[in-house]
CSV table of C-alpha atoms in Angstrom, one decimal:
chain,number,residue,atom,x,y,z
X,1,UNK,CA,-33.7,1.6,-11.5
X,2,UNK,CA,-35.8,4.7,-12.4
X,3,UNK,CA,-37.1,3.0,-15.5
X,4,UNK,CA,-38.2,0.0,-13.5
X,5,UNK,CA,-39.9,2.2,-10.8
X,6,UNK,CA,-41.8,4.0,-13.5
X,7,UNK,CA,-43.0,0.7,-15.0
X,8,UNK,CA,-44.1,-0.4,-11.6
X,9,UNK,CA,-46.2,2.7,-11.2
X,10,UNK,CA,-47.8,2.1,-14.6
X,11,UNK,CA,-48.6,-1.5,-13.6
X,12,UNK,CA,-50.5,-0.2,-10.6
X,13,UNK,CA,-52.5,2.1,-12.8
X,14,UNK,CA,-53.2,-0.8,-15.1
X,15,UNK,CA,-54.3,-3.1,-12.3
X,16,UNK,CA,-56.9,-0.6,-11.1
X,17,UNK,CA,-58.0,0.3,-14.7
X,18,UNK,CA,-58.7,-3.4,-15.6
X,19,UNK,CA,-60.6,-3.8,-12.4
X,20,UNK,CA,-62.8,-0.8,-13.3
X,21,UNK,CA,-63.3,-2.2,-16.8
X,22,UNK,CA,-64.5,-5.5,-15.3
X,23,UNK,CA,-66.8,-3.7,-12.8
X,24,UNK,CA,-68.1,-1.3,-15.5
X,25,UNK,CA,-69.0,-4.1,-17.8
X,26,UNK,CA,-71.7,-5.3,-15.4
X,27,UNK,CA,-73.1,-2.0,-14.2
X,28,UNK,CA,-76.1,-0.2,-15.8
X,29,UNK,CA,-76.4,2.6,-13.3
X,30,UNK,CA,-75.4,5.9,-15.1
X,31,UNK,CA,-74.2,7.5,-11.8
X,32,UNK,CA,-71.9,4.5,-11.1
X,33,UNK,CA,-70.6,4.5,-14.7
X,34,UNK,CA,-69.9,8.3,-14.6
X,35,UNK,CA,-68.1,7.8,-11.3
X,36,UNK,CA,-65.9,5.1,-12.8
X,37,UNK,CA,-65.3,7.3,-15.9
X,38,UNK,CA,-64.1,10.1,-13.6
X,39,UNK,CA,-61.7,7.8,-11.9
X,40,UNK,CA,-60.3,6.5,-15.2
X,41,UNK,CA,-59.8,10.1,-16.2
X,42,UNK,CA,-57.6,10.6,-13.1
X,43,UNK,CA,-55.7,7.4,-13.8
X,44,UNK,CA,-55.1,8.5,-17.3
X,45,UNK,CA,-53.5,11.8,-16.1
X,46,UNK,CA,-51.4,9.8,-13.7
X,47,UNK,CA,-50.3,7.3,-16.3
X,48,UNK,CA,-49.3,10.2,-18.7
X,49,UNK,CA,-47.2,11.7,-16.0
X,50,UNK,CA,-45.5,8.4,-15.3
X,51,UNK,CA,-44.9,7.8,-19.0
X,52,UNK,CA,-43.2,11.2,-19.2
X,53,UNK,CA,-41.0,10.5,-16.2
X,54,UNK,CA,-37.5,12.0,-16.1
X,55,UNK,CA,-34.2,11.1,-14.5
X,56,UNK,CA,-32.4,14.4,-14.1
X,57,UNK,CA,-33.1,16.2,-17.4
X,58,UNK,CA,-33.6,13.0,-19.5
X,59,UNK,CA,-37.0,11.5,-20.3
X,60,UNK,CA,-36.9,7.8,-19.5
X,61,UNK,CA,-39.2,6.3,-22.2
X,62,UNK,CA,-38.1,8.4,-25.1
X,63,UNK,CA,-35.4,6.1,-26.6
X,64,UNK,CA,-32.4,8.3,-27.2
X,65,UNK,CA,-34.6,11.4,-27.9
X,66,UNK,CA,-34.4,12.3,-24.2
X,67,UNK,CA,-34.6,16.1,-24.5
X,68,UNK,CA,-38.4,16.3,-25.1
X,69,UNK,CA,-41.5,14.6,-23.6
X,70,UNK,CA,-42.0,11.4,-25.5
X,71,UNK,CA,-45.8,11.2,-25.0
X,72,UNK,CA,-47.7,14.2,-26.3
X,73,UNK,CA,-51.4,14.4,-25.5
X,74,UNK,CA,-54.3,16.1,-27.3
X,75,UNK,CA,-57.0,17.7,-25.1
X,76,UNK,CA,-60.5,18.9,-25.7
X,77,UNK,CA,-62.1,22.2,-24.7
X,78,UNK,CA,-62.7,20.8,-21.2
X,79,UNK,CA,-59.1,19.8,-20.7
X,80,UNK,CA,-59.6,16.1,-21.0
X,81,UNK,CA,-57.1,13.9,-22.8
X,82,UNK,CA,-58.6,12.7,-26.1
X,83,UNK,CA,-55.5,11.1,-27.7
X,84,UNK,CA,-51.8,10.5,-27.0
X,85,UNK,CA,-49.0,10.3,-29.6
X,86,UNK,CA,-45.5,9.0,-29.2
X,87,UNK,CA,-42.7,11.4,-30.1
X,88,UNK,CA,-39.6,9.4,-29.1
X,89,UNK,CA,-37.6,6.9,-31.1
X,90,UNK,CA,-36.9,3.1,-30.9
X,91,UNK,CA,-33.2,3.4,-30.1
X,92,UNK,CA,-31.6,2.4,-26.8
X,93,UNK,CA,-28.5,3.7,-25.1
X,94,UNK,CA,-25.7,1.3,-24.0
X,95,UNK,CA,-24.1,1.4,-20.6
X,96,UNK,CA,-20.5,0.1,-20.2
X,97,UNK,CA,-20.2,-2.5,-17.5
X,98,UNK,CA,-16.4,-2.9,-17.9
X,99,UNK,CA,-13.7,-2.3,-20.4
X,100,UNK,CA,-14.9,-5.3,-22.4
X,101,UNK,CA,-18.7,-5.5,-22.0
X,102,UNK,CA,-21.7,-3.2,-22.0
X,103,UNK,CA,-25.5,-3.6,-21.6
X,104,UNK,CA,-28.5,-2.0,-23.4
X,105,UNK,CA,-30.4,-0.1,-20.7
X,106,UNK,CA,-33.8,1.7,-20.6
X,107,UNK,CA,-37.1,0.6,-22.2
X,108,UNK,CA,-37.3,-0.9,-25.7
X,109,UNK,CA,-39.1,0.7,-28.6
X,110,UNK,CA,-41.8,-1.9,-28.3
X,111,UNK,CA,-42.4,-1.1,-24.7
X,112,UNK,CA,-42.6,2.6,-25.4
X,113,UNK,CA,-45.2,2.1,-28.2
X,114,UNK,CA,-47.0,-0.2,-25.8
X,115,UNK,CA,-47.3,2.6,-23.3
X,116,UNK,CA,-48.8,4.8,-26.0
X,117,UNK,CA,-51.4,2.1,-26.7
X,118,UNK,CA,-52.1,1.7,-23.0
X,119,UNK,CA,-52.9,5.4,-22.7
X,120,UNK,CA,-55.1,5.1,-25.7
X,121,UNK,CA,-57.0,2.2,-24.1
X,122,UNK,CA,-57.6,4.3,-21.0
X,123,UNK,CA,-59.1,7.0,-23.2
X,124,UNK,CA,-61.4,4.5,-24.8
X,125,UNK,CA,-62.5,3.0,-21.5
X,126,UNK,CA,-63.3,6.4,-20.1
X,127,UNK,CA,-65.4,7.2,-23.2
X,128,UNK,CA,-67.2,3.8,-23.1
X,129,UNK,CA,-68.1,4.3,-19.4
X,130,UNK,CA,-69.3,7.9,-20.1
X,131,UNK,CA,-71.5,6.7,-22.9
X,132,UNK,CA,-72.6,3.5,-21.0
X,133,UNK,CA,-71.6,1.5,-24.1
X,134,UNK,CA,-71.1,-2.1,-23.1
X,135,UNK,CA,-69.4,-3.0,-26.4
X,136,UNK,CA,-66.9,-0.1,-26.1
X,137,UNK,CA,-66.2,-1.0,-22.5
X,138,UNK,CA,-65.5,-4.6,-23.4
X,139,UNK,CA,-63.2,-3.6,-26.3
X,140,UNK,CA,-61.2,-1.2,-24.1
X,141,UNK,CA,-61.0,-3.8,-21.4
X,142,UNK,CA,-59.5,-6.3,-23.9
X,143,UNK,CA,-56.9,-3.7,-24.9
X,144,UNK,CA,-56.0,-3.0,-21.3
X,145,UNK,CA,-55.4,-6.6,-20.6
X,146,UNK,CA,-53.1,-6.9,-23.6
X,147,UNK,CA,-51.2,-3.8,-22.4
X,148,UNK,CA,-50.9,-5.2,-18.9
X,149,UNK,CA,-49.3,-8.3,-20.3
X,150,UNK,CA,-46.8,-6.1,-22.1
X,151,UNK,CA,-46.1,-4.2,-18.9
X,152,UNK,CA,-45.3,-7.4,-17.1
X,153,UNK,CA,-42.9,-8.5,-19.8
X,154,UNK,CA,-41.2,-5.1,-19.7
X,155,UNK,CA,-40.8,-5.3,-16.0
X,156,UNK,CA,-39.2,-8.7,-16.3
X,157,UNK,CA,-36.8,-7.5,-19.0
X,158,UNK,CA,-35.9,-4.3,-17.1
X,159,UNK,CA,-35.5,-6.2,-13.9
X,160,UNK,CA,-33.0,-8.5,-15.6
X,161,UNK,CA,-31.0,-5.5,-16.8
X,162,UNK,CA,-30.9,-4.1,-13.3
X,163,UNK,CA,-29.7,-7.4,-11.9
X,164,UNK,CA,-26.8,-7.5,-14.4
X,165,UNK,CA,-25.8,-3.9,-13.5
X,166,UNK,CA,-25.9,-4.6,-9.8
X,167,UNK,CA,-23.9,-7.8,-10.3
X,168,UNK,CA,-21.3,-5.9,-12.3
X,169,UNK,CA,-21.0,-3.3,-9.6
X,170,UNK,CA,-20.5,-6.0,-7.0
X,171,UNK,CA,-17.7,-7.7,-9.1
X,172,UNK,CA,-15.9,-4.3,-9.5
X,173,UNK,CA,-16.0,-3.7,-5.7
X,174,UNK,CA,-14.6,-7.3,-5.1
X,175,UNK,CA,-11.9,-6.7,-7.7
X,176,UNK,CA,-10.8,-3.4,-6.2
X,177,UNK,CA,-10.8,-5.0,-2.7
X,178,UNK,CA,-8.6,-7.9,-3.9
X,179,UNK,CA,-6.2,-5.6,-5.6
X,180,UNK,CA,-5.8,-3.4,-2.5
X,181,UNK,CA,-5.2,-6.5,-0.4
X,182,UNK,CA,-2.5,-7.8,-2.9
X,183,UNK,CA,-0.8,-4.4,-3.0
X,184,UNK,CA,-0.7,-4.3,0.9
X,185,UNK,CA,0.8,-7.8,1.1
X,186,UNK,CA,3.5,-7.0,-1.4
X,187,UNK,CA,4.4,-3.8,0.5
X,188,UNK,CA,4.7,-5.8,3.7
X,189,UNK,CA,6.9,-8.4,2.1
X,190,UNK,CA,9.2,-5.7,0.7
X,191,UNK,CA,9.9,-4.2,4.2
X,192,UNK,CA,12.7,-6.6,5.2
X,193,UNK,CA,14.5,-6.0,1.9
X,194,UNK,CA,14.4,-2.2,2.6
X,195,UNK,CA,15.8,-2.7,6.1
X,196,UNK,CA,18.6,-4.8,4.7
X,197,UNK,CA,19.4,-2.2,2.1
X,198,UNK,CA,19.5,0.5,4.7
X,199,UNK,CA,21.9,-1.5,6.9
X,200,UNK,CA,24.4,-1.9,4.0
X,201,UNK,CA,24.6,1.9,3.6
X,202,UNK,CA,25.9,2.4,7.2
X,203,UNK,CA,29.4,3.7,7.9
X,204,UNK,CA,31.7,0.6,8.2
X,205,UNK,CA,33.9,2.0,11.0
X,206,UNK,CA,30.8,2.6,13.0
X,207,UNK,CA,29.6,-1.0,12.3
X,208,UNK,CA,33.0,-2.4,13.2
X,209,UNK,CA,33.5,-0.2,16.2
X,210,UNK,CA,30.0,0.7,17.5
X,211,UNK,CA,31.5,2.0,20.8
X,212,UNK,CA,34.4,1.7,23.2
X,213,UNK,CA,35.6,-1.9,23.7
X,214,UNK,CA,37.4,-3.3,26.6
X,215,UNK,CA,41.0,-2.3,26.5
X,216,UNK,CA,40.5,0.3,23.8
X,217,UNK,CA,39.9,3.9,24.8
X,218,UNK,CA,39.1,5.2,21.4
X,219,UNK,CA,39.9,5.1,17.7
X,220,UNK,CA,41.3,8.2,16.1
X,221,UNK,CA,41.7,8.8,12.5
X,222,UNK,CA,43.9,11.7,11.5
X,223,UNK,CA,46.1,12.5,8.6
X,224,UNK,CA,46.0,9.0,7.2
X,225,UNK,CA,47.3,7.5,10.5
X,226,UNK,CA,45.5,5.2,12.8
X,227,UNK,CA,46.5,5.2,16.5
X,228,UNK,CA,45.2,2.7,19.0
X,229,UNK,CA,45.6,4.1,22.5
X,230,UNK,CA,45.3,1.8,25.5
X,231,UNK,CA,44.8,2.7,29.1
X,232,UNK,CA,47.7,4.1,31.1
X,233,UNK,CA,50.3,1.7,32.3
X,234,UNK,CA,50.2,-0.4,29.2
X,235,UNK,CA,52.6,-0.3,26.2
X,236,UNK,CA,51.5,2.0,23.4
X,237,UNK,CA,51.3,0.7,19.9
X,238,UNK,CA,51.4,3.3,17.1
X,239,UNK,CA,51.1,2.5,13.4
X,240,UNK,CA,52.1,5.3,11.1
């Protein structure tokens, strides 16, 4: 999701830059051209910051070389960016979706190199606007349009990856819910068996004689003899 958000931010920079490139190609006023050049300079700084975005401590567009900024700029004496080099690699990390499947996440090597070229086209457009050079402006504009097409393709690819990840998460949640429901039903079905097993373990005399019956005062067990005593006035039967 962070990679996708960063690409969206770069696409917005690209939209405004190509708009300025179109406007600058038809303007001859030096003041207007310098104003556009200053805006492109700010957009260039913003784009570099987005290209070096991080998630936690990891740089998003560095391939697997996530410990260092992937886009390294060169600046002139006035602090303006004059060139940008790519210091990452073309490898991509895999994210496990389940025990049997995984997905390649992050931006591709082609996308990362395309971002480097995009930053270079911004430098070229700024220089063309500063020099009021129509040919340089047109050339930079063509490069920016090509970079924008690459950004759109990268957004589509990354969006597809995000969709698969979210779908996998949803399936995992559904599976866990189904398992919990199944376990609960099995536990409920097992309760009558537990009750029956508990009844079997009761003391048989207690089950056979749960309390005084009519005509029987009590049951006494002593020394291996069982005596049944009846109420007074009736014949007593003793079994020894």
